[in-house]
Amino acid sequence: MKTAAAEQGVSLFLISAFRSLQYQHDLIAGKLRKGRSLEQILAVNAAPGFSEHHSGCAVDLGTTDCDALVEEFENTEAFQWLEENSGSFGFVMSYPRDNPHGLVYEPWHWCYQPSSI
Ligand SMILES: [Zn+2]
């Protein structure tokens, strides 16, 4: 998918993919230590065992003209390209605005679901 985007002059790269249970645990524990409430944390990070990143099918994507993992990603050429082309590669956006999981909008988080093709 990255190559197909590049052929059309769109920069797209992988920020993060598979995460283990331990990693997800440490990520949340680290934020708790910094004084964030569990409620705040779970609005942006799934609890260990519930992250799509455990499945190995989820990817966080980035592009050169935007900071990593920010909502402004939706205004990039890369996001436009994903909206138009990701479906033919079997990728769907997991957490669109007002998603039923109660997680914040993540325009950078896509999941490989071949059955969606
Ligand atoms: Zn993600």
mmCIF file of N, CA and C and ligand atoms in Angstrom:
data_model
loop_
_atom_site.group_PDB
_atom_site.id
_atom_site.type_symbol
_atom_site.label_atom_id
_atom_site.label_comp_id
_atom_site.label_asym_id
_atom_site.label_seq_id
_atom_site.Cartn_x
_atom_site.Cartn_y
_atom_site.Cartn_z
ATOM 1 N N MET A 1 0.835 -1.197 0.000
ATOM 2 C CA MET A 1 0.000 0.000 0.000
ATOM 3 C C MET A 1 0.879 1.260 0.000
ATOM 4 N N LYS A 2 1.971 1.185 0.804
ATOM 5 C CA LYS A 2 2.922 2.298 0.857
ATOM 6 C C LYS A 2 3.506 2.582 -0.530
ATOM 7 N N THR A 3 3.842 1.492 -1.243
ATOM 8 C CA THR A 3 4.421 1.634 -2.576
ATOM 9 C C THR A 3 3.418 2.245 -3.545
ATOM 10 N N ALA A 4 2.178 1.790 -3.473
ATOM 11 C CA ALA A 4 1.144 2.319 -4.358
ATOM 12 C C ALA A 4 0.941 3.811 -4.111
ATOM 13 N N ALA A 5 0.987 4.208 -2.842
ATOM 14 C CA ALA A 5 0.836 5.628 -2.508
ATOM 15 C C ALA A 5 2.013 6.416 -3.060
ATOM 16 N N ALA A 6 3.224 5.875 -2.877
ATOM 17 C CA ALA A 6 4.436 6.549 -3.338
ATOM 18 C C ALA A 6 4.408 6.747 -4.846
ATOM 19 N N GLU A 7 3.866 5.774 -5.566
ATOM 20 C CA GLU A 7 3.770 5.893 -7.025
ATOM 21 C C GLU A 7 2.918 7.092 -7.428
ATOM 22 N N GLN A 8 2.026 7.491 -6.536
ATOM 23 C CA GLN A 8 1.186 8.661 -6.820
ATOM 24 C C GLN A 8 1.693 9.904 -6.077
ATOM 25 N N GLY A 9 2.951 9.809 -5.592
ATOM 26 C CA GLY A 9 3.581 10.952 -4.956
ATOM 27 C C GLY A 9 3.101 11.237 -3.547
ATOM 28 N N VAL A 10 2.509 10.231 -2.897
ATOM 29 C CA VAL A 10 1.981 10.429 -1.552
ATOM 30 C C VAL A 10 2.865 9.689 -0.545
ATOM 31 N N SER A 11 3.350 10.426 0.464
ATOM 32 C CA SER A 11 4.194 9.793 1.465
ATOM 33 C C SER A 11 3.334 9.143 2.541
ATOM 34 N N LEU A 12 3.654 7.900 2.824
ATOM 35 C CA LEU A 12 2.887 7.135 3.805
ATOM 36 C C LEU A 12 3.878 6.206 4.482
ATOM 37 N N PHE A 13 3.924 6.213 5.820
ATOM 38 C CA PHE A 13 4.815 5.250 6.463
ATOM 39 C C PHE A 13 4.210 4.715 7.749
ATOM 40 N N LEU A 14 4.785 3.628 8.184
ATOM 41 C CA LEU A 14 4.288 2.925 9.356
ATOM 42 C C LEU A 14 4.867 3.541 10.621
ATOM 43 N N ILE A 15 4.018 3.876 11.582
ATOM 44 C CA ILE A 15 4.492 4.382 12.862
ATOM 45 C C ILE A 15 4.512 3.248 13.876
ATOM 46 N N SER A 16 3.445 2.500 13.944
ATOM 47 C CA SER A 16 3.438 1.369 14.872
ATOM 48 C C SER A 16 2.477 0.306 14.389
ATOM 49 N N ALA A 17 2.770 -0.922 14.725
ATOM 50 C CA ALA A 17 1.922 -2.030 14.265
ATOM 51 C C ALA A 17 1.639 -2.957 15.441
ATOM 52 N N PHE A 18 2.294 -4.129 15.477
ATOM 53 C CA PHE A 18 2.008 -5.072 16.548
ATOM 54 C C PHE A 18 2.489 -4.571 17.910
ATOM 55 N N ARG A 19 1.658 -4.697 18.926
ATOM 56 C CA ARG A 19 2.073 -4.404 20.296
ATOM 57 C C ARG A 19 1.689 -5.580 21.173
ATOM 58 N N SER A 20 2.571 -5.953 22.078
ATOM 59 C CA SER A 20 2.278 -7.056 22.988
ATOM 60 C C SER A 20 1.427 -6.566 24.144
ATOM 61 N N LEU A 21 0.869 -7.517 24.882
ATOM 62 C CA LEU A 21 0.094 -7.184 26.088
ATOM 63 C C LEU A 21 0.963 -6.400 27.055
ATOM 64 N N GLN A 22 2.214 -6.848 27.202
ATOM 65 C CA GLN A 22 3.114 -6.190 28.139
ATOM 66 C C GLN A 22 3.354 -4.736 27.736
ATOM 67 N N TYR A 23 3.512 -4.513 26.427
ATOM 68 C CA TYR A 23 3.752 -3.150 25.951
ATOM 69 C C TYR A 23 2.556 -2.261 26.270
ATOM 70 N N GLN A 24 1.353 -2.780 26.011
ATOM 71 C CA GLN A 24 0.143 -1.991 26.254
ATOM 72 C C GLN A 24 0.007 -1.686 27.751
ATOM 73 N N HIS A 25 0.356 -2.687 28.558
ATOM 74 C CA HIS A 25 0.327 -2.518 30.013
ATOM 75 C C HIS A 25 1.302 -1.419 30.435
ATOM 76 N N ASP A 26 2.520 -1.486 29.932
ATOM 77 C CA ASP A 26 3.557 -0.514 30.303
ATOM 78 C C ASP A 26 3.185 0.896 29.841
ATOM 79 N N LEU A 27 2.557 0.965 28.660
ATOM 80 C CA LEU A 27 2.136 2.256 28.109
ATOM 81 C C LEU A 27 1.143 2.923 29.061
ATOM 82 N N ILE A 28 0.185 2.156 29.523
ATOM 83 C CA ILE A 28 -0.848 2.689 30.418
ATOM 84 C C ILE A 28 -0.265 2.975 31.803
ATOM 85 N N ALA A 29 0.564 2.068 32.291
ATOM 86 C CA ALA A 29 1.192 2.269 33.607
ATOM 87 C C ALA A 29 2.034 3.541 33.602
ATOM 88 N N GLY A 30 2.725 3.785 32.501
ATOM 89 C CA GLY A 30 3.565 4.977 32.378
ATOM 90 C C GLY A 30 2.731 6.246 32.458
ATOM 91 N N LYS A 31 1.583 6.249 31.799
ATOM 92 C CA LYS A 31 0.712 7.427 31.824
ATOM 93 C C LYS A 31 0.097 7.620 33.206
ATOM 94 N N LEU A 32 -0.229 6.521 33.885
ATOM 95 C CA LEU A 32 -0.772 6.618 35.246
ATOM 96 C C LEU A 32 0.258 7.265 36.165
ATOM 97 N N ARG A 33 1.514 6.857 35.990
ATOM 98 C CA ARG A 33 2.588 7.422 36.812
ATOM 99 C C ARG A 33 2.738 8.923 36.576
ATOM 100 N N LYS A 34 2.394 9.362 35.353
ATOM 101 C CA LYS A 34 2.494 10.795 35.053
ATOM 102 C C LYS A 34 1.281 11.563 35.570
ATOM 103 N N GLY A 35 0.379 10.858 36.269
ATOM 104 C CA GLY A 35 -0.731 11.543 36.915
ATOM 105 C C GLY A 35 -2.025 11.617 36.115
ATOM 106 N N ARG A 36 -2.073 10.900 34.994
ATOM 107 C CA ARG A 36 -3.313 10.902 34.219
ATOM 108 C C ARG A 36 -4.302 9.923 34.849
ATOM 109 N N SER A 37 -5.582 10.219 34.761
ATOM 110 C CA SER A 37 -6.564 9.298 35.323
ATOM 111 C C SER A 37 -6.777 8.136 34.352
ATOM 112 N N LEU A 38 -7.197 7.000 34.901
ATOM 113 C CA LEU A 38 -7.417 5.822 34.072
ATOM 114 C C LEU A 38 -8.485 6.113 33.013
ATOM 115 N N GLU A 39 -9.476 6.901 33.407
ATOM 116 C CA GLU A 39 -10.547 7.249 32.475
ATOM 117 C C GLU A 39 -10.003 8.020 31.260
ATOM 118 N N GLN A 40 -9.118 8.991 31.548
ATOM 119 C CA GLN A 40 -8.507 9.764 30.456
ATOM 120 C C GLN A 40 -7.696 8.842 29.544
ATOM 121 N N ILE A 41 -6.955 7.945 30.164
ATOM 122 C CA ILE A 41 -6.075 7.065 29.392
ATOM 123 C C ILE A 41 -6.880 6.113 28.509
ATOM 124 N N LEU A 42 -7.940 5.537 29.074
ATOM 125 C CA LEU A 42 -8.712 4.555 28.307
ATOM 126 C C LEU A 42 -9.532 5.190 27.179
ATOM 127 N N ALA A 43 -9.625 6.520 27.178
ATOM 128 C CA ALA A 43 -10.292 7.185 26.055
ATOM 129 C C ALA A 43 -9.383 7.191 24.834
ATOM 130 N N VAL A 44 -8.077 7.051 25.051
ATOM 131 C CA VAL A 44 -7.152 7.059 23.920
ATOM 132 C C VAL A 44 -6.392 5.753 23.728
ATOM 133 N N ASN A 45 -6.274 4.948 24.778
ATOM 134 C CA ASN A 45 -5.587 3.662 24.652
ATOM 135 C C ASN A 45 -6.526 2.551 25.088
ATOM 136 N N ALA A 46 -6.613 1.519 24.288
ATOM 137 C CA ALA A 46 -7.430 0.382 24.698
ATOM 138 C C ALA A 46 -6.759 -0.318 25.870
ATOM 139 N N ALA A 47 -7.538 -0.943 26.745
ATOM 140 C CA ALA A 47 -6.974 -1.693 27.869
ATOM 141 C C ALA A 47 -6.178 -2.879 27.321
ATOM 142 N N PRO A 48 -5.165 -3.340 28.085
ATOM 143 C CA PRO A 48 -4.391 -4.506 27.624
ATOM 144 C C PRO A 48 -5.336 -5.649 27.286
ATOM 145 N N GLY A 49 -5.138 -6.267 26.141
ATOM 146 C CA GLY A 49 -6.013 -7.355 25.733
ATOM 147 C C GLY A 49 -7.110 -6.887 24.793
ATOM 148 N N PHE A 50 -7.333 -5.565 24.746
ATOM 149 C CA PHE A 50 -8.413 -5.051 23.915
ATOM 150 C C PHE A 50 -7.918 -4.182 22.760
ATOM 151 N N SER A 51 -6.613 -3.989 22.673
ATOM 152 C CA SER A 51 -6.092 -3.159 21.590
ATOM 153 C C SER A 51 -6.097 -3.938 20.280
ATOM 154 N N GLU A 52 -6.503 -3.294 19.220
ATOM 155 C CA GLU A 52 -6.425 -3.932 17.903
ATOM 156 C C GLU A 52 -4.981 -4.190 17.516
ATOM 157 N N HIS A 53 -4.054 -3.471 18.177
ATOM 158 C CA HIS A 53 -2.646 -3.690 17.841
ATOM 159 C C HIS A 53 -2.156 -5.066 18.271
ATOM 160 N N HIS A 54 -2.860 -5.720 19.209
ATOM 161 C CA HIS A 54 -2.474 -7.089 19.592
ATOM 162 C C HIS A 54 -2.714 -8.075 18.451
ATOM 163 N N SER A 55 -3.668 -7.719 17.588
ATOM 164 C CA SER A 55 -4.053 -8.659 16.530
ATOM 165 C C SER A 55 -3.006 -8.758 15.435
ATOM 166 N N GLY A 56 -2.110 -7.756 15.385
ATOM 167 C CA GLY A 56 -1.114 -7.752 14.313
ATOM 168 C C GLY A 56 -1.697 -7.221 13.011
ATOM 169 N N CYS A 57 -2.981 -6.882 13.003
ATOM 170 C CA CYS A 57 -3.629 -6.388 11.783
ATOM 171 C C CYS A 57 -3.770 -4.878 11.772
ATOM 172 N N ALA A 58 -3.520 -4.236 12.903
ATOM 173 C CA ALA A 58 -3.720 -2.793 12.983
ATOM 174 C C ALA A 58 -2.415 -2.052 12.761
ATOM 175 N N VAL A 59 -2.511 -0.925 12.067
ATOM 176 C CA VAL A 59 -1.332 -0.092 11.835
ATOM 177 C C VAL A 59 -1.662 1.367 12.119
ATOM 178 N N ASP A 60 -0.679 2.077 12.651
ATOM 179 C CA ASP A 60 -0.782 3.524 12.788
ATOM 180 C C ASP A 60 0.084 4.102 11.676
ATOM 181 N N LEU A 61 -0.516 4.947 10.846
ATOM 182 C CA LEU A 61 0.196 5.458 9.681
ATOM 183 C C LEU A 61 0.525 6.935 9.818
ATOM 184 N N GLY A 62 1.613 7.315 9.184
ATOM 185 C CA GLY A 62 2.033 8.711 9.222
ATOM 186 C C GLY A 62 2.432 9.177 7.841
ATOM 187 N N THR A 63 2.696 10.475 7.760
ATOM 188 C CA THR A 63 3.148 11.057 6.500
ATOM 189 C C THR A 63 4.131 12.169 6.824
ATOM 190 N N THR A 64 4.928 12.581 5.836
ATOM 191 C CA THR A 64 6.011 13.515 6.120
ATOM 192 C C THR A 64 5.563 14.917 6.519
ATOM 193 N N ASP A 65 4.404 15.376 6.028
ATOM 194 C CA ASP A 65 4.017 16.755 6.324
ATOM 195 C C ASP A 65 3.058 16.890 7.508
ATOM 196 N N CYS A 66 3.157 15.960 8.477
ATOM 197 C CA CYS A 66 2.257 16.010 9.628
ATOM 198 C C CYS A 66 2.921 15.317 10.815
ATOM 199 N N ASP A 67 2.681 15.848 12.030
ATOM 200 C CA ASP A 67 3.194 15.179 13.225
ATOM 201 C C ASP A 67 2.543 13.801 13.350
ATOM 202 N N ALA A 68 3.180 12.921 14.132
ATOM 203 C CA ALA A 68 2.647 11.571 14.298
ATOM 204 C C ALA A 68 1.437 11.562 15.227
ATOM 205 N N LEU A 69 0.447 10.786 14.866
ATOM 206 C CA LEU A 69 -0.711 10.514 15.717
ATOM 207 C C LEU A 69 -1.445 11.762 16.201
ATOM 208 N N VAL A 70 -1.714 12.658 15.287
ATOM 209 C CA VAL A 70 -2.519 13.837 15.620
ATOM 210 C C VAL A 70 -3.724 13.893 14.681
ATOM 211 N N GLU A 71 -4.784 14.533 15.161
ATOM 212 C CA GLU A 71 -6.022 14.575 14.394
ATOM 213 C C GLU A 71 -5.844 15.290 13.055
ATOM 214 N N GLU A 72 -4.856 16.216 13.003
ATOM 215 C CA GLU A 72 -4.618 16.961 11.756
ATOM 216 C C GLU A 72 -4.222 16.033 10.600
ATOM 217 N N PHE A 73 -3.912 14.795 10.939
ATOM 218 C CA PHE A 73 -3.587 13.836 9.878
ATOM 219 C C PHE A 73 -4.714 13.778 8.856
ATOM 220 N N GLU A 74 -5.931 14.038 9.316
ATOM 221 C CA GLU A 74 -7.078 13.965 8.405
ATOM 222 C C GLU A 74 -7.023 15.024 7.299
ATOM 223 N N ASN A 75 -6.187 16.064 7.476
ATOM 224 C CA ASN A 75 -6.092 17.114 6.456
ATOM 225 C C ASN A 75 -4.956 16.876 5.469
ATOM 226 N N THR A 76 -4.275 15.745 5.595
ATOM 227 C CA THR A 76 -3.126 15.500 4.722
ATOM 228 C C THR A 76 -3.518 14.791 3.433
ATOM 229 N N GLU A 77 -2.597 14.912 2.479
ATOM 230 C CA GLU A 77 -2.758 14.218 1.209
ATOM 231 C C GLU A 77 -2.803 12.708 1.450
ATOM 232 N N ALA A 78 -1.994 12.255 2.416
ATOM 233 C CA ALA A 78 -1.933 10.824 2.717
ATOM 234 C C ALA A 78 -3.295 10.308 3.186
ATOM 235 N N PHE A 79 -3.970 11.094 4.011
ATOM 236 C CA PHE A 79 -5.277 10.670 4.511
ATOM 237 C C PHE A 79 -6.290 10.618 3.366
ATOM 238 N N GLN A 80 -6.231 11.644 2.513
ATOM 239 C CA GLN A 80 -7.104 11.663 1.326
ATOM 240 C C GLN A 80 -6.910 10.387 0.520
ATOM 241 N N TRP A 81 -5.631 10.069 0.336
ATOM 242 C CA TRP A 81 -5.289 8.900 -0.459
ATOM 243 C C TRP A 81 -5.838 7.632 0.209
ATOM 244 N N LEU A 82 -5.679 7.552 1.526
ATOM 245 C CA LEU A 82 -6.166 6.382 2.258
ATOM 246 C C LEU A 82 -7.682 6.241 2.112
ATOM 247 N N GLU A 83 -8.377 7.369 2.227
ATOM 248 C CA GLU A 83 -9.830 7.301 2.113
ATOM 249 C C GLU A 83 -10.257 6.743 0.758
ATOM 250 N N GLU A 84 -9.486 7.120 -0.264
ATOM 251 C CA GLU A 84 -9.851 6.677 -1.598
ATOM 252 C C GLU A 84 -9.361 5.274 -1.940
ATOM 253 N N ASN A 85 -8.198 4.906 -1.386
ATOM 254 C CA ASN A 85 -7.568 3.662 -1.849
ATOM 255 C C ASN A 85 -7.420 2.530 -0.834
ATOM 256 N N SER A 86 -7.486 2.834 0.451
ATOM 257 C CA SER A 86 -7.182 1.790 1.444
ATOM 258 C C SER A 86 -8.130 0.600 1.331
ATOM 259 N N GLY A 87 -9.360 0.863 0.947
ATOM 260 C CA GLY A 87 -10.347 -0.215 0.844
ATOM 261 C C GLY A 87 -9.910 -1.313 -0.111
ATOM 262 N N SER A 88 -9.262 -0.932 -1.209
ATOM 263 C CA SER A 88 -8.856 -1.949 -2.172
ATOM 264 C C SER A 88 -7.666 -2.759 -1.668
ATOM 265 N N PHE A 89 -7.035 -2.309 -0.573
ATOM 266 C CA PHE A 89 -5.947 -3.076 0.050
ATOM 267 C C PHE A 89 -6.464 -3.816 1.282
ATOM 268 N N GLY A 90 -7.747 -3.673 1.563
ATOM 269 C CA GLY A 90 -8.345 -4.392 2.693
ATOM 270 C C GLY A 90 -8.246 -3.663 4.020
ATOM 271 N N PHE A 91 -7.917 -2.365 3.973
ATOM 272 C CA PHE A 91 -7.796 -1.608 5.220
ATOM 273 C C PHE A 91 -9.029 -0.732 5.468
ATOM 274 N N VAL A 92 -9.460 -0.707 6.719
ATOM 275 C CA VAL A 92 -10.560 0.182 7.104
ATOM 276 C C VAL A 92 -10.148 1.001 8.321
ATOM 277 N N MET A 93 -10.693 2.198 8.442
ATOM 278 C CA MET A 93 -10.395 3.039 9.602
ATOM 279 C C MET A 93 -11.169 2.481 10.786
ATOM 280 N N SER A 94 -10.465 2.177 11.871
ATOM 281 C CA SER A 94 -11.121 1.523 13.009
ATOM 282 C C SER A 94 -11.936 2.477 13.858
ATOM 283 N N TYR A 95 -11.407 3.677 14.037
ATOM 284 C CA TYR A 95 -12.059 4.599 14.959
ATOM 285 C C TYR A 95 -12.408 5.928 14.318
ATOM 286 N N PRO A 96 -13.437 5.890 13.456
ATOM 287 C CA PRO A 96 -13.890 7.158 12.877
ATOM 288 C C PRO A 96 -14.534 8.032 13.948
ATOM 289 N N ARG A 97 -14.914 9.243 13.579
ATOM 290 C CA ARG A 97 -15.578 10.140 14.540
ATOM 291 C C ARG A 97 -16.797 9.450 15.128
ATOM 292 N N ASP A 98 -17.036 9.656 16.417
ATOM 293 C CA ASP A 98 -18.218 9.123 17.106
ATOM 294 C C ASP A 98 -18.366 7.614 16.936
ATOM 295 N N ASN A 99 -17.229 6.900 17.057
ATOM 296 C CA ASN A 99 -17.294 5.450 16.886
ATOM 297 C C ASN A 99 -17.943 4.780 18.097
ATOM 298 N N PRO A 100 -18.522 3.597 17.875
ATOM 299 C CA PRO A 100 -19.249 2.913 18.959
ATOM 300 C C PRO A 100 -18.342 2.374 20.065
ATOM 301 N N HIS A 101 -17.007 2.366 19.861
ATOM 302 C CA HIS A 101 -16.096 1.859 20.899
ATOM 303 C C HIS A 101 -15.848 2.897 21.990
ATOM 304 N N GLY A 102 -16.285 4.139 21.745
ATOM 305 C CA GLY A 102 -16.049 5.185 22.740
ATOM 306 C C GLY A 102 -14.607 5.668 22.747
ATOM 307 N N LEU A 103 -13.844 5.273 21.739
ATOM 308 C CA LEU A 103 -12.457 5.748 21.653
ATOM 309 C C LEU A 103 -12.418 7.025 20.830
ATOM 310 N N VAL A 104 -11.391 7.837 21.059
ATOM 311 C CA VAL A 104 -11.291 9.092 20.320
ATOM 312 C C VAL A 104 -11.059 8.818 18.833
ATOM 313 N N TYR A 105 -11.390 9.796 18.036
ATOM 314 C CA TYR A 105 -11.205 9.741 16.582
ATOM 315 C C TYR A 105 -9.723 9.552 16.270
ATOM 316 N N GLU A 106 -9.404 8.497 15.513
ATOM 317 C CA GLU A 106 -8.006 8.213 15.168
ATOM 318 C C GLU A 106 -7.865 8.059 13.667
ATOM 319 N N PRO A 107 -7.725 9.175 12.953
ATOM 320 C CA PRO A 107 -7.633 9.064 11.500
ATOM 321 C C PRO A 107 -6.392 8.322 11.015
ATOM 322 N N TRP A 108 -5.429 8.105 11.913
ATOM 323 C CA TRP A 108 -4.178 7.431 11.522
ATOM 324 C C TRP A 108 -4.224 5.916 11.750
ATOM 325 N N HIS A 109 -5.250 5.424 12.421
ATOM 326 C CA HIS A 109 -5.299 4.007 12.804
ATOM 327 C C HIS A 109 -6.185 3.209 11.840
ATOM 328 N N TRP A 110 -5.560 2.267 11.146
ATOM 329 C CA TRP A 110 -6.256 1.463 10.145
ATOM 330 C C TRP A 110 -6.055 -0.004 10.444
ATOM 331 N N CYS A 111 -7.036 -0.796 10.094
ATOM 332 C CA CYS A 111 -6.944 -2.229 10.389
ATOM 333 C C CYS A 111 -7.168 -3.042 9.121
ATOM 334 N N TYR A 112 -6.345 -4.069 8.983
ATOM 335 C CA TYR A 112 -6.443 -4.949 7.822
ATOM 336 C C TYR A 112 -7.570 -5.949 8.031
ATOM 337 N N GLN A 113 -8.587 -5.832 7.237
ATOM 338 C CA GLN A 113 -9.732 -6.754 7.314
ATOM 339 C C GLN A 113 -10.043 -7.220 5.918
ATOM 340 N N PRO A 114 -9.335 -8.295 5.490
ATOM 341 C CA PRO A 114 -9.456 -8.730 4.106
ATOM 342 C C PRO A 114 -10.897 -9.007 3.688
ATOM 343 N N SER A 115 -11.767 -9.345 4.625
ATOM 344 C CA SER A 115 -13.152 -9.649 4.261
ATOM 345 C C SER A 115 -13.881 -8.397 3.782
ATOM 346 N N SER A 116 -13.273 -7.210 4.036
ATOM 347 C CA SER A 116 -13.926 -5.965 3.646
ATOM 348 C C SER A 116 -13.718 -5.654 2.150
ATOM 349 N N ILE A 117 -12.815 -6.395 1.492
ATOM 350 C CA ILE A 117 -12.534 -6.107 0.072
ATOM 351 C C ILE A 117 -13.741 -6.527 -0.794
HETATM 352 ZN ZN ZN B 1 -3.427 2.505 16.526
#
